[in-house]
C-alpha cells in the first residue's frame, strides 16, 4: 500500500492532512454550503451528517474536484487541491454508478491503475499485482469475472472500493454508501469502512442512519448549508444544536 496507508501512524497522527477553510460552494445564485472549516487526517472515518439539502453531496463533490469553491481553500498534504487527483477516490451513490456497458469486476478494478499507467500503455506486473491485491482485500475473487451490472448493491460497492484500493487512493469518499443495501450487506460495508480506516485511509461518507453513526465513524461533520459542528463523533452527537438540526430527541440516538 502507499506511504500513507500503512500502519506507521495512529489515527490523528498521520502527516497526511486534509484541511478545509472557509469553504463556500454555490450553484449559480444558490448557495449550497458556506463557512465549512475542518481538518482531519488519514486513519479517520468522518461522517457527513445533515438533513436533505444540507450540502453533504456538494462537499463530497467539491473535495473530489468536480465542483469549484466560490470561497475558501482545501489543502491536502499542505498543497492546494484544485482538481481531481488519484489520491482521492470518489464513489457516487450506488444508483448513479451503474456502468451501463459490459465490463467485468476485474476490469473495473483495473481502471484504478489508469492514473498510474496511462490509457494506452500496457499494464505492468506491479499493476496486475495491485489489482489482484485489491480484489483479495475486498473478497471479490469469486466475482472477478462477473459483469459489474450483474452484482448486488453490496457487491458492486465492494468492486468500486477495490478500484479505489488499486488506485492507491489515500482518501475514499462515498456518497450515502448504505442507501439501498440490505441489513447484511450494510453490516459488511460497515466492517469494510472500519478496515479501510485501520489500513490508514481517510474515509469520508455522507450518512443518514443516526443509529449507526457512532459504531461506524470516529468523527462527524454536521451541516445545514453551514457547518453546525465538527469533532469526535460521540462529542458532536451530544451537542444540543446538533440534535436540533438532526431532529433528535434526548436519548433517541441510543435506542
Ligand atoms: N446541480 C444543482 N443545481 C442547483 N442547485 C443544486 C444542485 N445540486 C444541489 N443543489 C442544491 O444545493 C443544496 C445542497 O444539495 P446537496 O445535494 O449537496 O445536499 P445533501 O445534503 O447531499 O442532500 P441529500 O441528503 O438530500 O442528498 C440543495 O439546496 C440543493 O437543492
Short mmCIF file of C-alpha atoms and ligand atoms in Angstrom, two decimals:
data_model
loop_
_atom_site.label_atom_id
_atom_site.label_comp_id
_atom_site.label_asym_id
_atom_site.label_seq_id
_atom_site.Cartn_x
_atom_site.Cartn_y
_atom_site.Cartn_z
CA UNK A 1 0.00 0.00 0.00
CA UNK A 2 1.01 3.64 -0.38
CA UNK A 3 3.03 5.51 2.22
CA UNK A 4 0.01 6.99 3.98
CA UNK A 5 -1.91 3.78 4.03
CA UNK A 6 0.35 1.71 6.19
CA UNK A 7 0.39 1.20 9.91
CA UNK A 8 3.03 3.73 10.91
CA UNK A 9 0.58 6.30 12.17
CA UNK A 10 -2.10 6.28 14.81
CA UNK A 11 -5.34 7.99 13.69
CA UNK A 12 -4.88 11.71 14.18
CA UNK A 13 -1.09 11.46 13.96
CA UNK A 14 -0.71 10.92 10.23
CA UNK A 15 1.09 13.76 8.47
CA UNK A 16 -1.41 13.33 5.62
CA UNK A 17 -3.84 16.02 6.49
CA UNK A 18 -6.94 17.38 4.77
CA UNK A 19 -7.66 20.99 5.76
CA UNK A 20 -10.80 22.83 4.68
CA UNK A 21 -11.01 26.54 5.45
CA UNK A 22 -13.95 28.90 4.93
CA UNK A 23 -15.35 26.75 2.12
CA UNK A 24 -18.32 28.17 0.27
CA UNK A 25 -19.88 26.48 -2.81
CA UNK A 26 -22.69 27.86 -4.97
CA UNK A 27 -24.76 26.64 -7.92
CA UNK A 28 -25.42 29.89 -9.78
CA UNK A 29 -27.35 32.02 -7.32
CA UNK A 30 -27.99 29.06 -4.92
CA UNK A 31 -25.56 28.84 -2.01
CA UNK A 32 -25.25 25.11 -1.29
CA UNK A 33 -22.81 25.37 1.61
CA UNK A 34 -20.83 28.06 3.35
CA UNK A 35 -18.31 28.54 6.15
CA UNK A 36 -17.14 24.95 6.30
CA UNK A 37 -13.94 24.61 8.36
CA UNK A 38 -12.41 21.36 9.49
CA UNK A 39 -9.19 19.39 9.41
CA UNK A 40 -8.71 15.65 9.56
CA UNK A 41 -6.02 13.10 8.78
CA UNK A 42 -5.59 9.67 7.25
CA UNK A 43 -6.76 6.87 9.53
CA UNK A 44 -10.02 8.63 10.42
CA UNK A 45 -13.58 7.81 9.35
CA UNK A 46 -15.58 11.01 9.01
CA UNK A 47 -19.39 11.01 8.74
CA UNK A 48 -21.08 13.92 6.97
CA UNK A 49 -24.46 14.43 8.60
CA UNK A 50 -27.34 16.80 7.96
CA UNK A 51 -30.89 16.94 6.66
CA UNK A 52 -31.78 16.67 2.95
CA UNK A 53 -30.25 19.54 1.01
CA UNK A 54 -27.72 20.28 3.77
CA UNK A 55 -24.80 20.26 1.32
CA UNK A 56 -23.25 16.84 2.02
CA UNK A 57 -23.03 15.71 -1.61
CA UNK A 58 -21.85 19.16 -2.62
CA UNK A 59 -18.98 18.96 -0.12
CA UNK A 60 -18.01 15.48 -1.33
CA UNK A 61 -18.11 16.54 -4.97
CA UNK A 62 -16.05 19.65 -4.20
CA UNK A 63 -13.41 17.60 -2.36
CA UNK A 64 -13.39 15.21 -5.34
CA UNK A 65 -12.53 18.15 -7.60
CA UNK A 66 -15.84 18.01 -9.50
CA UNK A 67 -17.12 21.38 -8.27
CA UNK A 68 -15.22 24.62 -7.74
CA UNK A 69 -15.40 26.52 -4.47
CA UNK A 70 -16.69 30.08 -4.54
CA UNK A 71 -14.58 30.97 -1.49
CA UNK A 72 -12.22 29.19 0.84
CA UNK A 73 -9.48 26.66 0.43
CA UNK A 74 -8.86 22.93 0.51
CA UNK A 75 -5.38 21.80 1.41
CA UNK A 76 -4.34 18.17 1.02
CA UNK A 77 -0.88 17.28 2.36
CA UNK A 78 -0.17 21.00 2.57
CA UNK A 79 -0.94 21.74 -1.10
CA UNK A 80 -3.99 23.50 -2.51
CA UNK A 81 -6.37 20.97 -4.01
CA UNK A 82 -7.61 22.45 -7.26
CA UNK A 83 -8.92 19.46 -9.22
CA UNK A 84 -9.22 15.72 -9.07
CA UNK A 85 -6.24 13.62 -8.03
CA UNK A 86 -5.64 9.88 -7.96
CA UNK A 87 -5.02 10.25 -4.22
CA UNK A 88 -8.74 10.81 -3.71
CA UNK A 89 -11.33 8.24 -4.80
CA UNK A 90 -14.99 9.19 -5.08
CA UNK A 91 -17.83 6.67 -5.05
CA UNK A 92 -21.15 8.26 -6.08
CA UNK A 93 -24.45 6.91 -4.80
CA UNK A 94 -24.94 3.31 -5.95
CA UNK A 95 -27.82 4.05 -8.30
CA UNK A 96 -25.67 6.67 -10.06
CA UNK A 97 -22.71 4.49 -10.89
CA UNK A 98 -24.16 1.67 -12.93
CA UNK A 99 -21.69 1.23 -15.72
CA UNK A 100 -24.35 0.57 -18.37
CA UNK A 101 -21.89 -1.26 -20.63
CA UNK A 102 -20.35 -4.74 -20.44
CA UNK A 103 -17.42 -4.59 -18.07
CA UNK A 104 -16.26 -7.18 -15.57
CA UNK A 105 -15.39 -6.64 -11.92
CA UNK A 106 -11.68 -7.17 -12.69
CA UNK A 107 -11.85 -4.54 -15.47
CA UNK A 108 -13.50 -2.06 -13.11
CA UNK A 109 -10.77 -2.64 -10.51
CA UNK A 110 -8.07 -2.35 -13.20
CA UNK A 111 -9.42 1.13 -14.07
CA UNK A 112 -7.92 2.18 -10.75
CA UNK A 113 -4.48 1.72 -12.31
CA UNK A 114 -5.13 4.13 -15.21
CA UNK A 115 -3.72 7.17 -13.34
CA UNK A 116 -0.53 5.16 -12.79
CA UNK A 117 -0.23 3.57 -16.25
CA UNK A 118 -1.99 5.93 -18.66
CA UNK A 119 -4.71 5.00 -21.14
CA UNK A 120 -2.74 3.47 -23.99
CA UNK A 121 0.15 1.80 -22.18
CA UNK A 122 0.21 -1.90 -21.32
CA UNK A 123 -0.18 -2.70 -17.65
CA UNK A 124 2.96 -3.75 -15.82
CA UNK A 125 3.49 -6.58 -13.36
CA UNK A 126 3.07 -4.13 -10.46
CA UNK A 127 -0.31 -3.00 -11.85
CA UNK A 128 -1.55 -6.57 -12.12
CA UNK A 129 -0.36 -7.26 -8.58
CA UNK A 130 -2.16 -4.19 -7.25
CA UNK A 131 -5.38 -5.26 -8.99
CA UNK A 132 -5.18 -8.80 -7.57
CA UNK A 133 -4.35 -7.43 -4.11
CA UNK A 134 -7.36 -5.09 -4.20
CA UNK A 135 -9.65 -7.91 -5.38
CA UNK A 136 -8.41 -10.08 -2.50
CA UNK A 137 -8.79 -7.34 0.15
CA UNK A 138 -12.40 -6.80 -0.96
CA UNK A 139 -13.06 -10.56 -1.11
CA UNK A 140 -14.05 -10.44 -4.77
CA UNK A 141 -12.06 -13.40 -6.10
CA UNK A 142 -15.19 -15.45 -6.92
CA UNK A 143 -16.87 -12.48 -8.61
CA UNK A 144 -13.92 -11.11 -10.59
CA UNK A 145 -15.21 -12.44 -13.93
CA UNK A 146 -18.80 -11.33 -13.40
CA UNK A 147 -20.31 -8.32 -15.19
CA UNK A 148 -20.43 -5.39 -12.80
CA UNK A 149 -24.13 -4.76 -13.52
CA UNK A 150 -24.93 -8.36 -12.55
CA UNK A 151 -23.80 -7.80 -8.92
CA UNK A 152 -25.88 -6.92 -5.89
CA UNK A 153 -25.56 -3.39 -4.48
CA UNK A 154 -23.21 -4.51 -1.71
CA UNK A 155 -21.00 -6.48 -4.10
CA UNK A 156 -20.88 -3.54 -6.52
CA UNK A 157 -19.89 -1.25 -3.65
CA UNK A 158 -17.00 -3.64 -2.85
CA UNK A 159 -15.91 -3.63 -6.51
CA UNK A 160 -15.71 0.18 -6.53
CA UNK A 161 -13.84 0.16 -3.21
CA UNK A 162 -11.40 -2.32 -4.77
CA UNK A 163 -10.93 0.13 -7.65
CA UNK A 164 -10.09 2.83 -5.07
CA UNK A 165 -7.53 0.49 -3.46
CA UNK A 166 -5.97 -0.35 -6.85
CA UNK A 167 -5.76 3.40 -7.48
CA UNK A 168 -3.82 3.67 -4.20
CA UNK A 169 -6.16 6.44 -3.11
CA UNK A 170 -5.44 7.84 0.33
CA UNK A 171 -8.89 9.38 0.76
CA UNK A 172 -12.00 7.33 -0.04
CA UNK A 173 -15.20 9.38 -0.26
CA UNK A 174 -18.61 7.76 -0.53
CA UNK A 175 -21.99 9.41 -1.07
CA UNK A 176 -24.67 7.66 1.03
CA UNK A 177 -23.00 4.25 0.68
CA UNK A 178 -25.55 2.43 2.86
CA UNK A 179 -28.60 3.53 0.86
CA UNK A 180 -30.30 0.57 -0.79
CA UNK A 181 -28.25 -2.10 0.99
CA UNK A 182 -29.93 -4.90 2.95
CA UNK A 183 -29.01 -5.38 6.63
CA UNK A 184 -26.34 -8.00 5.94
CA UNK A 185 -24.64 -6.00 3.17
CA UNK A 186 -24.82 -2.86 5.32
CA UNK A 187 -23.10 -4.64 8.23
CA UNK A 188 -20.44 -5.94 5.85
CA UNK A 189 -19.86 -2.45 4.42
CA UNK A 190 -19.56 -1.02 7.95
CA UNK A 191 -16.77 -3.52 8.70
CA UNK A 192 -15.08 -2.71 5.38
CA UNK A 193 -15.08 1.04 6.11
CA UNK A 194 -13.62 0.42 9.57
CA UNK A 195 -10.96 -1.78 7.99
CA UNK A 196 -10.07 0.96 5.49
CA UNK A 197 -9.53 3.37 8.40
CA UNK A 198 -7.34 0.81 10.17
CA UNK A 199 -5.30 0.43 6.98
CA UNK A 200 -4.62 4.16 7.12
CA UNK A 201 -7.12 5.54 4.61
CA UNK A 202 -9.18 8.62 5.36
CA UNK A 203 -12.82 7.58 4.83
CA UNK A 204 -15.40 10.34 4.31
CA UNK A 205 -19.04 9.38 3.80
CA UNK A 206 -22.41 11.08 3.90
CA UNK A 207 -24.66 9.12 6.22
CA UNK A 208 -28.34 9.22 7.17
CA UNK A 209 -28.73 6.46 9.74
CA UNK A 210 -28.08 8.20 13.04
CA UNK A 211 -28.49 4.94 14.97
CA UNK A 212 -25.31 3.53 13.40
CA UNK A 213 -23.14 6.61 13.06
CA UNK A 214 -21.15 6.11 16.28
CA UNK A 215 -20.49 2.44 15.53
CA UNK A 216 -19.03 3.14 12.08
CA UNK A 217 -17.37 6.57 12.26
CA UNK A 218 -14.98 8.24 14.67
CA UNK A 219 -15.53 11.84 13.53
CA UNK A 220 -18.63 13.74 12.42
CA UNK A 221 -19.23 16.94 10.49
CA UNK A 222 -22.79 18.17 10.88
CA UNK A 223 -24.02 20.68 8.37
CA UNK A 224 -27.11 22.53 7.29
CA UNK A 225 -25.88 24.76 4.49
CA UNK A 226 -23.34 25.96 7.05
CA UNK A 227 -21.18 23.96 9.38
CA UNK A 228 -23.02 23.18 12.63
CA UNK A 229 -20.36 21.08 14.38
CA UNK A 230 -17.23 19.07 13.75
CA UNK A 231 -15.26 16.77 16.03
CA UNK A 232 -15.13 13.39 17.68
CA UNK A 233 -18.39 11.62 16.85
CA UNK A 234 -19.80 10.99 20.35
CA UNK A 235 -18.95 14.52 21.46
CA UNK A 236 -20.60 16.03 18.36
CA UNK A 237 -23.73 13.88 18.67
CA UNK A 238 -24.23 15.02 22.28
CA UNK A 239 -24.44 18.72 21.37
CA UNK A 240 -27.83 20.39 21.67
CA UNK A 241 -27.52 22.31 18.38
CA UNK A 242 -26.65 19.08 16.55
CA UNK A 243 -29.66 17.28 18.00
CA UNK A 244 -31.87 20.15 16.89
CA UNK A 245 -30.52 20.15 13.33
CA UNK A 246 -30.79 16.37 13.07
CA UNK A 247 -34.26 16.33 14.67
CA UNK A 248 -33.23 14.10 17.56
CA UNK A 249 -34.96 13.86 20.91
CA UNK A 250 -32.94 13.31 24.10
CA UNK A 251 -31.72 9.70 24.26
CA UNK A 252 -33.05 8.88 20.79
CA UNK A 253 -29.66 8.03 19.34
CA UNK A 254 -29.03 5.05 21.54
CA UNK A 255 -32.33 3.19 21.26
N1 LIG B 1 -26.92 20.92 -9.71
C1 LIG B 1 -27.51 21.74 -8.84
N2 LIG B 1 -28.01 22.94 -9.23
C2 LIG B 1 -28.60 23.78 -8.35
N3 LIG B 1 -28.72 23.52 -7.03
C3 LIG B 1 -28.25 22.34 -6.59
C4 LIG B 1 -27.62 21.39 -7.46
N4 LIG B 1 -27.24 20.31 -6.72
C5 LIG B 1 -27.62 20.57 -5.46
N5 LIG B 1 -28.23 21.78 -5.39
C6 LIG B 1 -28.74 22.42 -4.16
O1 LIG B 1 -27.66 22.56 -3.26
C7 LIG B 1 -28.11 22.29 -1.93
C8 LIG B 1 -27.27 21.17 -1.32
O2 LIG B 1 -27.56 19.96 -2.03
P1 LIG B 1 -26.79 18.60 -1.72
O3 LIG B 1 -27.24 17.61 -2.76
O4 LIG B 1 -25.36 18.88 -1.59
O5 LIG B 1 -27.39 18.23 -0.29
P2 LIG B 1 -27.32 16.84 0.51
O6 LIG B 1 -27.03 17.17 1.93
O7 LIG B 1 -26.38 15.91 -0.16
O8 LIG B 1 -28.82 16.33 0.37
P3 LIG B 1 -29.43 14.83 0.41
O9 LIG B 1 -29.22 14.29 1.80
O10 LIG B 1 -30.87 15.06 0.11
O11 LIG B 1 -28.72 14.02 -0.65
C9 LIG B 1 -29.60 21.97 -2.03
O12 LIG B 1 -30.32 23.16 -1.77
C10 LIG B 1 -29.78 21.54 -3.47
O13 LIG B 1 -31.08 21.83 -3.93
#
